Tab-separated table of N, CA and C in Angstrom:
chain	number	residue	atom	x	y	z
A	62	UNK	N	2.734	18.158	20.468
A	62	UNK	CA	3.118	17.576	19.183
A	62	UNK	C	1.949	16.784	18.609
A	63	UNK	N	1.201	16.101	19.464
A	63	UNK	CA	0.076	15.298	18.987
A	63	UNK	C	-1.003	16.188	18.371
A	64	UNK	N	-1.292	17.318	19.031
A	64	UNK	CA	-2.310	18.218	18.490
A	64	UNK	C	-1.845	18.833	17.180
A	65	UNK	N	-0.555	19.151	17.087
A	65	UNK	CA	-0.004	19.711	15.850
A	65	UNK	C	-0.156	18.710	14.708
A	66	UNK	N	0.142	17.459	14.975
A	66	UNK	CA	0.002	16.416	13.959
A	66	UNK	C	-1.455	16.231	13.567
A	67	UNK	N	-2.334	16.258	14.549
A	67	UNK	CA	-3.762	16.104	14.269
A	67	UNK	C	-4.286	17.255	13.419
A	68	UNK	N	-3.922	18.490	13.772
A	68	UNK	CA	-4.395	19.641	13.005
A	68	UNK	C	-3.800	19.673	11.603
A	69	UNK	N	-2.537	19.295	11.480
A	69	UNK	CA	-1.922	19.250	10.154
A	69	UNK	C	-2.585	18.185	9.288
A	70	UNK	N	-2.839	17.020	9.872
A	70	UNK	CA	-3.508	15.968	9.096
A	70	UNK	C	-4.944	16.365	8.772
A	71	UNK	N	-5.599	17.098	9.671
A	71	UNK	CA	-6.947	17.596	9.395
A	71	UNK	C	-6.930	18.528	8.185
A	72	UNK	N	-5.971	19.456	8.174
A	72	UNK	CA	-5.863	20.385	7.045
A	72	UNK	C	-5.558	19.634	5.753
A	73	UNK	N	-4.718	18.643	5.850
A	73	UNK	CA	-4.361	17.859	4.667
A	73	UNK	C	-5.552	17.060	4.156
A	74	UNK	N	-6.281	16.436	5.063
A	74	UNK	CA	-7.386	15.555	4.668
A	74	UNK	C	-8.614	16.350	4.231
A	75	UNK	N	-8.899	17.468	4.873
A	75	UNK	CA	-10.131	18.195	4.545
A	75	UNK	C	-9.956	19.274	3.487
A	76	UNK	N	-8.725	19.707	3.226
A	76	UNK	CA	-8.534	20.788	2.265
A	76	UNK	C	-7.682	20.352	1.079
A	77	UNK	N	-6.462	19.959	1.331
A	77	UNK	CA	-5.505	19.725	0.251
A	77	UNK	C	-5.884	18.520	-0.599
A	78	UNK	N	-6.111	17.387	0.022
A	78	UNK	CA	-6.419	16.168	-0.736
A	78	UNK	C	-7.728	16.305	-1.516
A	79	UNK	N	-8.830	16.812	-0.919
A	79	UNK	CA	-10.048	16.972	-1.729
A	79	UNK	C	-9.873	17.910	-2.922
A	80	UNK	N	-9.090	18.964	-2.764
A	80	UNK	CA	-8.875	19.879	-3.884
A	80	UNK	C	-8.103	19.185	-4.997
A	81	UNK	N	-7.065	18.450	-4.636
A	81	UNK	CA	-6.288	17.726	-5.645
A	81	UNK	C	-7.158	16.692	-6.348
A	82	UNK	N	-7.942	15.950	-5.580
A	82	UNK	CA	-8.828	14.936	-6.173
A	82	UNK	C	-9.886	15.600	-7.052
A	83	UNK	N	-10.450	16.714	-6.584
A	83	UNK	CA	-11.480	17.419	-7.349
A	83	UNK	C	-10.931	17.905	-8.685
A	84	UNK	N	-9.770	18.512	-8.668
A	84	UNK	CA	-9.172	19.014	-9.903
A	84	UNK	C	-8.798	17.865	-10.827
A	85	UNK	N	-8.166	16.826	-10.278
A	85	UNK	CA	-7.729	15.699	-11.102
A	85	UNK	C	-8.899	15.015	-11.783
A	86	UNK	N	-9.898	14.616	-11.010
A	86	UNK	CA	-11.021	13.896	-11.603
A	86	UNK	C	-11.892	14.808	-12.465
A	87	UNK	N	-11.975	16.080	-12.123
A	87	UNK	CA	-12.711	17.018	-12.968
A	87	UNK	C	-12.069	17.168	-14.332
A	88	UNK	N	-10.740	17.344	-14.348
A	88	UNK	CA	-10.038	17.452	-15.627
A	88	UNK	C	-10.099	16.151	-16.413
A	89	UNK	N	-10.000	15.023	-15.724
A	89	UNK	CA	-10.125	13.735	-16.419
A	89	UNK	C	-11.522	13.560	-17.007
A	90	UNK	N	-12.541	14.001	-16.293
A	90	UNK	CA	-13.910	13.909	-16.809
A	90	UNK	C	-14.080	14.779	-18.044
A	91	UNK	N	-13.580	16.008	-17.982
A	91	UNK	CA	-13.680	16.900	-19.138
A	91	UNK	C	-12.923	16.319	-20.323
A	92	UNK	N	-11.736	15.783	-20.071
A	92	UNK	CA	-10.960	15.157	-21.144
A	92	UNK	C	-11.693	13.965	-21.736
A	93	UNK	N	-12.309	13.157	-20.891
A	93	UNK	CA	-13.051	11.989	-21.360
A	93	UNK	C	-14.260	12.406	-22.193
A	94	UNK	N	-14.955	13.453	-21.768
A	94	UNK	CA	-16.100	13.956	-22.536
A	94	UNK	C	-15.632	14.451	-23.900
A	95	UNK	N	-14.517	15.173	-23.931
A	95	UNK	CA	-13.993	15.664	-25.202
A	95	UNK	C	-13.601	14.514	-26.120
A	96	UNK	N	-12.940	13.499	-25.570
A	96	UNK	CA	-12.533	12.355	-26.395
A	96	UNK	C	-13.738	11.601	-26.937
A	97	UNK	N	-14.751	11.402	-26.118
A	97	UNK	CA	-15.931	10.685	-26.602
A	97	UNK	C	-16.666	11.513	-27.648
A	98	UNK	N	-16.681	12.814	-27.495
A	98	UNK	CA	-17.321	13.666	-28.500
A	98	UNK	C	-16.547	13.646	-29.804
A	99	UNK	N	-15.230	13.611	-29.717
A	99	UNK	CA	-14.436	13.538	-30.949
A	99	UNK	C	-14.764	12.275	-31.724
A	100	UNK	N	-14.903	11.167	-30.996
A	100	UNK	CA	-15.248	9.912	-31.670
A	100	UNK	C	-16.629	9.996	-32.303
A	101	UNK	N	-17.581	10.550	-31.568
A	101	UNK	CA	-18.937	10.690	-32.099
A	101	UNK	C	-18.950	11.710	-33.228
A	102	UNK	N	-18.184	12.787	-33.081
A	102	UNK	CA	-18.170	13.849	-34.076
A	102	UNK	C	-17.623	13.357	-35.408
A	103	UNK	N	-16.538	12.578	-35.391
A	103	UNK	CA	-15.980	12.087	-36.653
A	103	UNK	C	-16.958	11.164	-37.355
A	104	UNK	N	-17.684	10.349	-36.618
A	104	UNK	CA	-18.690	9.480	-37.221
A	104	UNK	C	-19.841	10.314	-37.768
A	105	UNK	N	-20.259	11.316	-37.028
A	105	UNK	CA	-21.375	12.156	-37.452
A	105	UNK	C	-21.002	12.990	-38.670
A	106	UNK	N	-19.784	13.519	-38.701
A	106	UNK	CA	-19.358	14.361	-39.815
A	106	UNK	C	-19.321	13.562	-41.106
A	107	UNK	N	-18.877	12.323	-41.033
A	107	UNK	CA	-18.841	11.526	-42.256
A	107	UNK	C	-20.239	11.208	-42.750
A	108	UNK	N	-21.213	11.114	-41.862
A	108	UNK	CA	-22.577	10.802	-42.278
A	108	UNK	C	-23.358	12.057	-42.657
A	109	UNK	N	-23.229	13.113	-41.865
A	109	UNK	CA	-23.982	14.353	-42.104
A	109	UNK	C	-22.993	15.512	-42.115
A	110	UNK	N	-22.536	15.885	-43.257
A	110	UNK	CA	-21.482	16.897	-43.328
A	110	UNK	C	-21.990	18.314	-43.074
A	111	UNK	N	-23.293	18.576	-43.188
A	111	UNK	CA	-23.773	19.945	-43.015
A	111	UNK	C	-24.017	20.329	-41.557
A	112	UNK	N	-24.104	19.400	-40.608
A	112	UNK	CA	-24.361	19.716	-39.205
A	112	UNK	C	-23.086	19.857	-38.381
A	113	UNK	N	-21.929	19.608	-38.950
A	113	UNK	CA	-20.673	19.538	-38.211
A	113	UNK	C	-20.251	20.788	-37.471
A	114	UNK	N	-20.064	21.925	-38.143
A	114	UNK	CA	-19.524	23.102	-37.454
A	114	UNK	C	-20.425	23.616	-36.333
A	115	UNK	N	-21.734	23.607	-36.531
A	115	UNK	CA	-22.650	24.090	-35.498
A	115	UNK	C	-22.562	23.214	-34.247
A	116	UNK	N	-22.533	21.917	-34.446
A	116	UNK	CA	-22.422	20.973	-33.328
A	116	UNK	C	-21.069	21.137	-32.630
A	117	UNK	N	-20.030	21.337	-33.413
A	117	UNK	CA	-18.695	21.515	-32.838
A	117	UNK	C	-18.642	22.761	-31.959
A	118	UNK	N	-19.283	23.817	-32.409
A	118	UNK	CA	-19.317	25.050	-31.617
A	118	UNK	C	-20.072	24.850	-30.305
A	119	UNK	N	-21.179	24.125	-30.332
A	119	UNK	CA	-21.936	23.845	-29.100
A	119	UNK	C	-21.103	23.010	-28.142
A	120	UNK	N	-20.382	22.036	-28.669
A	120	UNK	CA	-19.543	21.198	-27.802
A	120	UNK	C	-18.426	22.016	-27.183
A	121	UNK	N	-17.866	22.936	-27.953
A	121	UNK	CA	-16.809	23.786	-27.422
A	121	UNK	C	-17.345	24.645	-26.276
A	122	UNK	N	-18.545	25.184	-26.444
A	122	UNK	CA	-19.161	25.977	-25.376
A	122	UNK	C	-19.430	25.119	-24.147
A	123	UNK	N	-19.921	23.902	-24.370
A	123	UNK	CA	-20.191	23.005	-23.241
A	123	UNK	C	-18.905	22.668	-22.500
A	124	UNK	N	-17.832	22.398	-23.238
A	124	UNK	CA	-16.546	22.120	-22.602
A	124	UNK	C	-16.057	23.325	-21.806
A	125	UNK	N	-16.269	24.508	-22.353
A	125	UNK	CA	-15.878	25.728	-21.653
A	125	UNK	C	-16.664	25.876	-20.351
A	126	UNK	N	-17.985	25.639	-20.404
A	126	UNK	CA	-18.802	25.741	-19.197
A	126	UNK	C	-18.419	24.681	-18.171
A	127	UNK	N	-18.081	23.481	-18.627
A	127	UNK	CA	-17.624	22.445	-17.691
A	127	UNK	C	-16.349	22.886	-16.984
A	128	UNK	N	-15.420	23.455	-17.741
A	128	UNK	CA	-14.166	23.915	-17.153
A	128	UNK	C	-14.411	25.067	-16.179
A	129	UNK	N	-15.283	25.991	-16.546
A	129	UNK	CA	-15.605	27.114	-15.655
A	129	UNK	C	-16.244	26.598	-14.371
A	130	UNK	N	-17.178	25.652	-14.489
A	130	UNK	CA	-17.825	25.102	-13.293
A	130	UNK	C	-16.808	24.401	-12.401
A	131	UNK	N	-15.864	23.673	-12.998
A	131	UNK	CA	-14.832	23.001	-12.207
A	131	UNK	C	-13.973	24.021	-11.474
A	132	UNK	N	-13.549	25.064	-12.173
A	132	UNK	CA	-12.703	26.078	-11.540
A	132	UNK	C	-13.455	26.839	-10.448
A	133	UNK	N	-14.700	27.189	-10.708
A	133	UNK	CA	-15.497	27.900	-9.695
A	133	UNK	C	-15.695	27.024	-8.466
A	134	UNK	N	-16.008	25.752	-8.692
A	134	UNK	CA	-16.216	24.843	-7.565
A	134	UNK	C	-14.938	24.690	-6.751
A	135	UNK	N	-13.799	24.576	-7.415
A	135	UNK	CA	-12.529	24.413	-6.708
A	135	UNK	C	-12.163	25.676	-5.924
A	136	UNK	N	-12.325	26.834	-6.549
A	136	UNK	CA	-11.993	28.092	-5.868
A	136	UNK	C	-12.906	28.310	-4.662
A	137	UNK	N	-14.200	28.058	-4.832
A	137	UNK	CA	-15.124	28.230	-3.708
A	137	UNK	C	-14.855	27.215	-2.600
A	138	UNK	N	-14.495	26.000	-2.974
A	138	UNK	CA	-14.154	25.007	-1.954
A	138	UNK	C	-12.944	25.485	-1.152
A	139	UNK	N	-11.922	26.005	-1.846
A	139	UNK	CA	-10.752	26.553	-1.141
A	139	UNK	C	-11.160	27.713	-0.242
A	140	UNK	N	-11.997	28.597	-0.769
A	140	UNK	CA	-12.434	29.776	-0.023
A	140	UNK	C	-13.173	29.395	1.253
A	141	UNK	N	-13.975	28.329	1.200
A	141	UNK	CA	-14.783	27.956	2.354
A	141	UNK	C	-14.078	27.008	3.323
A	142	UNK	N	-13.102	26.243	2.884
A	142	UNK	CA	-12.476	25.267	3.778
A	142	UNK	C	-11.102	25.690	4.291
A	143	UNK	N	-10.359	26.421	3.508
A	143	UNK	CA	-9.006	26.797	3.910
A	143	UNK	C	-8.959	27.656	5.173
A	144	UNK	N	-9.842	28.646	5.356
A	144	UNK	CA	-9.764	29.457	6.580
A	144	UNK	C	-9.911	28.647	7.867
A	145	UNK	N	-10.751	27.629	7.848
A	145	UNK	CA	-10.936	26.833	9.060
A	145	UNK	C	-9.681	26.025	9.379
A	146	UNK	N	-9.031	25.502	8.349
A	146	UNK	CA	-7.786	24.773	8.571
A	146	UNK	C	-6.698	25.714	9.095
A	147	UNK	N	-6.652	26.924	8.565
A	147	UNK	CA	-5.677	27.912	9.043
A	147	UNK	C	-5.970	28.290	10.494
A	148	UNK	N	-7.242	28.454	10.828
A	148	UNK	CA	-7.607	28.809	12.198
A	148	UNK	C	-7.222	27.703	13.166
A	149	UNK	N	-7.409	26.451	12.769
A	149	UNK	CA	-7.009	25.338	13.644
A	149	UNK	C	-5.500	25.335	13.862
A	150	UNK	N	-4.745	25.590	12.808
A	150	UNK	CA	-3.291	25.646	12.955
A	150	UNK	C	-2.889	26.823	13.856
A	151	UNK	N	-3.565	27.963	13.699
A	151	UNK	CA	-3.291	29.126	14.549
A	151	UNK	C	-3.555	28.797	16.012
A	152	UNK	N	-4.680	28.165	16.287
A	152	UNK	CA	-4.999	27.854	17.682
A	152	UNK	C	-4.009	26.853	18.258
A	153	UNK	N	-3.493	25.973	17.436
A	153	UNK	CA	-2.487	25.025	17.908
A	153	UNK	C	-1.167	25.733	18.191
A	154	UNK	N	-0.778	26.653	17.317
A	154	UNK	CA	0.490	27.368	17.487
A	154	UNK	C	0.461	28.276	18.717
A	155	UNK	N	-0.701	28.831	19.026
A	155	UNK	CA	-0.799	29.772	20.151
A	155	UNK	C	-1.373	29.116	21.403
A	156	UNK	N	-1.408	27.804	21.425
A	156	UNK	CA	-1.986	27.084	22.564
A	156	UNK	C	-1.231	27.353	23.863
A	157	UNK	N	0.084	27.490	23.782
A	157	UNK	CA	0.877	27.661	25.002
A	157	UNK	C	0.819	29.091	25.546
A	158	UNK	N	0.304	30.019	24.768
A	158	UNK	CA	0.198	31.400	25.239
A	158	UNK	C	-0.963	31.540	26.220
A	159	UNK	N	-0.779	32.432	27.179
A	159	UNK	CA	-1.848	32.714	28.136
A	159	UNK	C	-2.796	33.719	27.481
A	160	UNK	N	-4.075	33.349	27.440
A	160	UNK	CA	-5.071	34.190	26.768
A	160	UNK	C	-6.158	34.581	27.758
A	161	UNK	N	-6.709	35.745	27.520
A	161	UNK	CA	-7.811	36.210	28.363
A	161	UNK	C	-9.087	35.461	27.976
A	162	UNK	N	-10.073	35.461	28.858
A	162	UNK	CA	-11.349	34.825	28.502
A	162	UNK	C	-11.976	35.441	27.246
A	163	UNK	N	-11.792	36.744	27.068
A	163	UNK	CA	-12.318	37.398	25.866
A	163	UNK	C	-11.628	36.862	24.611
A	164	UNK	N	-10.306	36.716	24.681
A	164	UNK	CA	-9.557	36.186	23.535
A	164	UNK	C	-9.995	34.756	23.218
A	165	UNK	N	-10.187	33.938	24.244
A	165	UNK	CA	-10.666	32.565	24.023
A	165	UNK	C	-12.055	32.555	23.385
A	166	UNK	N	-12.915	33.454	23.846
A	166	UNK	CA	-14.266	33.536	23.285
A	166	UNK	C	-14.227	33.964	21.825
A	167	UNK	N	-13.382	34.934	21.510
A	167	UNK	CA	-13.254	35.394	20.122
A	167	UNK	C	-12.738	34.264	19.234
A	168	UNK	N	-11.741	33.532	19.723
A	168	UNK	CA	-11.199	32.427	18.929
A	168	UNK	C	-12.228	31.316	18.743
A	169	UNK	N	-13.015	31.041	19.774
A	169	UNK	CA	-14.070	30.028	19.635
A	169	UNK	C	-15.147	30.477	18.651
A	170	UNK	N	-15.500	31.762	18.695
A	170	UNK	CA	-16.475	32.288	17.741
A	170	UNK	C	-15.940	32.182	16.313
A	171	UNK	N	-14.688	32.561	16.122
A	171	UNK	CA	-14.078	32.460	14.790
A	171	UNK	C	-14.061	31.014	14.318
A	172	UNK	N	-13.715	30.101	15.216
A	172	UNK	CA	-13.695	28.685	14.851
A	172	UNK	C	-15.082	28.211	14.419
A	173	UNK	N	-16.108	28.575	15.173
A	173	UNK	CA	-17.466	28.129	14.846
A	173	UNK	C	-17.981	28.736	13.547
A	174	UNK	N	-17.669	29.999	13.299
A	174	UNK	CA	-18.080	30.623	12.033
A	174	UNK	C	-17.367	29.956	10.862
A	175	UNK	N	-16.076	29.719	11.013
A	175	UNK	CA	-15.323	29.079	9.932
A	175	UNK	C	-15.741	27.626	9.743
A	176	UNK	N	-16.143	26.971	10.815
A	176	UNK	CA	-16.666	25.609	10.694
A	176	UNK	C	-17.975	25.613	9.909
A	177	UNK	N	-18.801	26.619	10.146
A	177	UNK	CA	-20.045	26.759	9.390
A	177	UNK	C	-19.759	26.972	7.904
A	178	UNK	N	-18.749	27.778	7.594
A	178	UNK	CA	-18.354	27.964	6.194
A	178	UNK	C	-17.900	26.650	5.567
A	179	UNK	N	-17.223	25.829	6.350
A	179	UNK	CA	-16.785	24.531	5.843
A	179	UNK	C	-17.985	23.675	5.480
A	180	UNK	N	-19.047	23.761	6.262
A	180	UNK	CA	-20.259	23.007	5.932
A	180	UNK	C	-20.919	23.542	4.666
A	181	UNK	N	-20.811	24.842	4.425
A	181	UNK	CA	-21.366	25.412	3.194
A	181	UNK	C	-20.702	24.817	1.957
A	182	UNK	N	-19.450	24.433	2.083
A	182	UNK	CA	-18.738	23.897	0.918
A	182	UNK	C	-19.383	22.619	0.391
A	183	UNK	N	-20.147	21.937	1.227
A	183	UNK	CA	-20.837	20.729	0.765
A	183	UNK	C	-21.994	21.060	-0.167
A	184	UNK	N	-22.578	22.232	-0.029
A	184	UNK	CA	-23.706	22.622	-0.866
A	184	UNK	C	-23.318	23.404	-2.106
A	185	UNK	N	-22.046	23.686	-2.252
A	185	UNK	CA	-21.584	24.481	-3.384
A	185	UNK	C	-21.957	23.867	-4.736
A	186	UNK	N	-21.758	22.569	-4.956
A	186	UNK	CA	-22.069	22.024	-6.289
A	186	UNK	C	-23.505	22.280	-6.729
A	187	UNK	N	-24.459	22.208	-5.818
A	187	UNK	CA	-25.853	22.461	-6.185
A	187	UNK	C	-26.012	23.859	-6.771
A	188	UNK	N	-25.462	24.856	-6.096
A	188	UNK	CA	-25.617	26.225	-6.572
A	188	UNK	C	-24.838	26.464	-7.859
A	189	UNK	N	-23.679	25.866	-7.984
A	189	UNK	CA	-22.904	26.023	-9.216
A	189	UNK	C	-23.657	25.413	-10.390
A	190	UNK	N	-24.178	24.212	-10.228
A	190	UNK	CA	-24.893	23.565	-11.324
A	190	UNK	C	-26.190	24.294	-11.636
A	191	UNK	N	-26.828	24.849	-10.620
A	191	UNK	CA	-28.071	25.583	-10.854
A	191	UNK	C	-27.801	26.889	-11.597
A	192	UNK	N	-26.763	27.604	-11.198
A	192	UNK	CA	-26.486	28.901	-11.806
A	192	UNK	C	-25.701	28.795	-13.110
A	193	UNK	N	-24.739	27.866	-13.172
A	193	UNK	CA	-23.854	27.779	-14.334
A	193	UNK	C	-24.057	26.510	-15.151
A	194	UNK	N	-24.811	25.573	-14.638
A	194	UNK	CA	-24.868	24.246	-15.235
A	194	UNK	C	-25.624	24.129	-16.528
A	195	UNK	N	-26.385	25.104	-16.882
A	195	UNK	CA	-27.102	25.029	-18.134
A	195	UNK	C	-28.580	24.789	-17.933
A	196	UNK	N	-29.255	24.786	-19.053
A	196	UNK	CA	-30.709	24.747	-19.067
A	196	UNK	C	-31.270	23.419	-18.569
A	197	UNK	N	-30.622	22.319	-18.879
A	197	UNK	CA	-31.162	20.995	-18.542
A	197	UNK	C	-31.269	20.821	-17.030
A	198	UNK	N	-30.217	21.175	-16.293
A	198	UNK	CA	-30.242	21.013	-14.840
A	198	UNK	C	-31.302	21.909	-14.214
A	199	UNK	N	-31.376	23.160	-14.662
A	199	UNK	CA	-32.376	24.079	-14.108
A	199	UNK	C	-33.788	23.605	-14.416
A	200	UNK	N	-34.010	23.128	-15.648
A	200	UNK	CA	-35.339	22.657	-16.026
A	200	UNK	C	-35.740	21.441	-15.198
A	201	UNK	N	-34.803	20.524	-14.982
A	201	UNK	CA	-35.083	19.351	-14.156
A	201	UNK	C	-35.406	19.766	-12.727
A	202	UNK	N	-34.658	20.715	-12.185
A	202	UNK	CA	-34.922	21.211	-10.834
A	202	UNK	C	-36.311	21.836	-10.744
A	203	UNK	N	-36.679	22.621	-11.736
A	203	UNK	CA	-38.011	23.245	-11.742
A	203	UNK	C	-39.098	22.183	-11.800
A	204	UNK	N	-38.905	21.153	-12.622
A	204	UNK	CA	-39.894	20.070	-12.712
A	204	UNK	C	-40.043	19.334	-11.385
A	205	UNK	N	-38.934	19.070	-10.721
A	205	UNK	CA	-38.985	18.387	-9.421
A	205	UNK	C	-39.716	19.252	-8.400
A	206	UNK	N	-39.416	20.545	-8.381
A	206	UNK	CA	-40.095	21.440	-7.439
A	206	UNK	C	-41.588	21.536	-7.738
A	207	UNK	N	-41.961	21.509	-9.010
A	207	UNK	CA	-43.386	21.528	-9.367
A	207	UNK	C	-44.082	20.259	-8.884
A	208	UNK	N	-43.435	19.111	-9.054
A	208	UNK	CA	-44.018	17.849	-8.583
A	208	UNK	C	-44.198	17.857	-7.072
A	209	UNK	N	-43.202	18.374	-6.366
A	209	UNK	CA	-43.292	18.432	-4.905
A	209	UNK	C	-44.424	19.362	-4.483
A	210	UNK	N	-44.548	20.495	-5.154
A	210	UNK	CA	-45.614	21.434	-4.779
A	210	UNK	C	-46.994	20.860	-5.089
A	211	UNK	N	-47.120	20.065	-6.149
A	211	UNK	CA	-48.403	19.432	-6.459
A	211	UNK	C	-48.779	18.405	-5.396
A	212	UNK	N	-47.795	17.687	-4.890
A	212	UNK	CA	-48.065	16.687	-3.849
A	212	UNK	C	-48.446	17.343	-2.531
A	213	UNK	N	-47.870	18.491	-2.254
A	213	UNK	CA	-48.147	19.174	-0.987
A	213	UNK	C	-49.502	19.871	-0.986
A	214	UNK	N	-50.022	20.208	-2.162
A	214	UNK	CA	-51.307	20.926	-2.206
A	214	UNK	C	-52.459	20.005	-2.503
């Protein structure tokens, strides 16, 4: 019973709660960005009426990309962390069964591979922001890499 509780709490703490927090705060951030842009947009439109629609379209695209990045990050986090939690629950459920050494080795290998995938989930935001984040993040990354290469040579 203790191991079952530990594995269930592990799945809850490492998978379910982070996903809920990620989605909640991501949506709140997107909503906050939209609200602040609306305030800035109304002030800008009253001062410069000819720049309004073009700026509004860019903001809409940016909001769309933010939402896509949030959804991609959440789906990939689920993809990389959920299997390990399921494997831990499986090993707990089948703990009382008699297993061959080969079966134990296979389960340990599966656990270690899935644990490695769980570690990959920590690096997901970097790749998402690099690939989907837009020109500013990529340009900053390129500048940092250029500075590092200049120092090394």
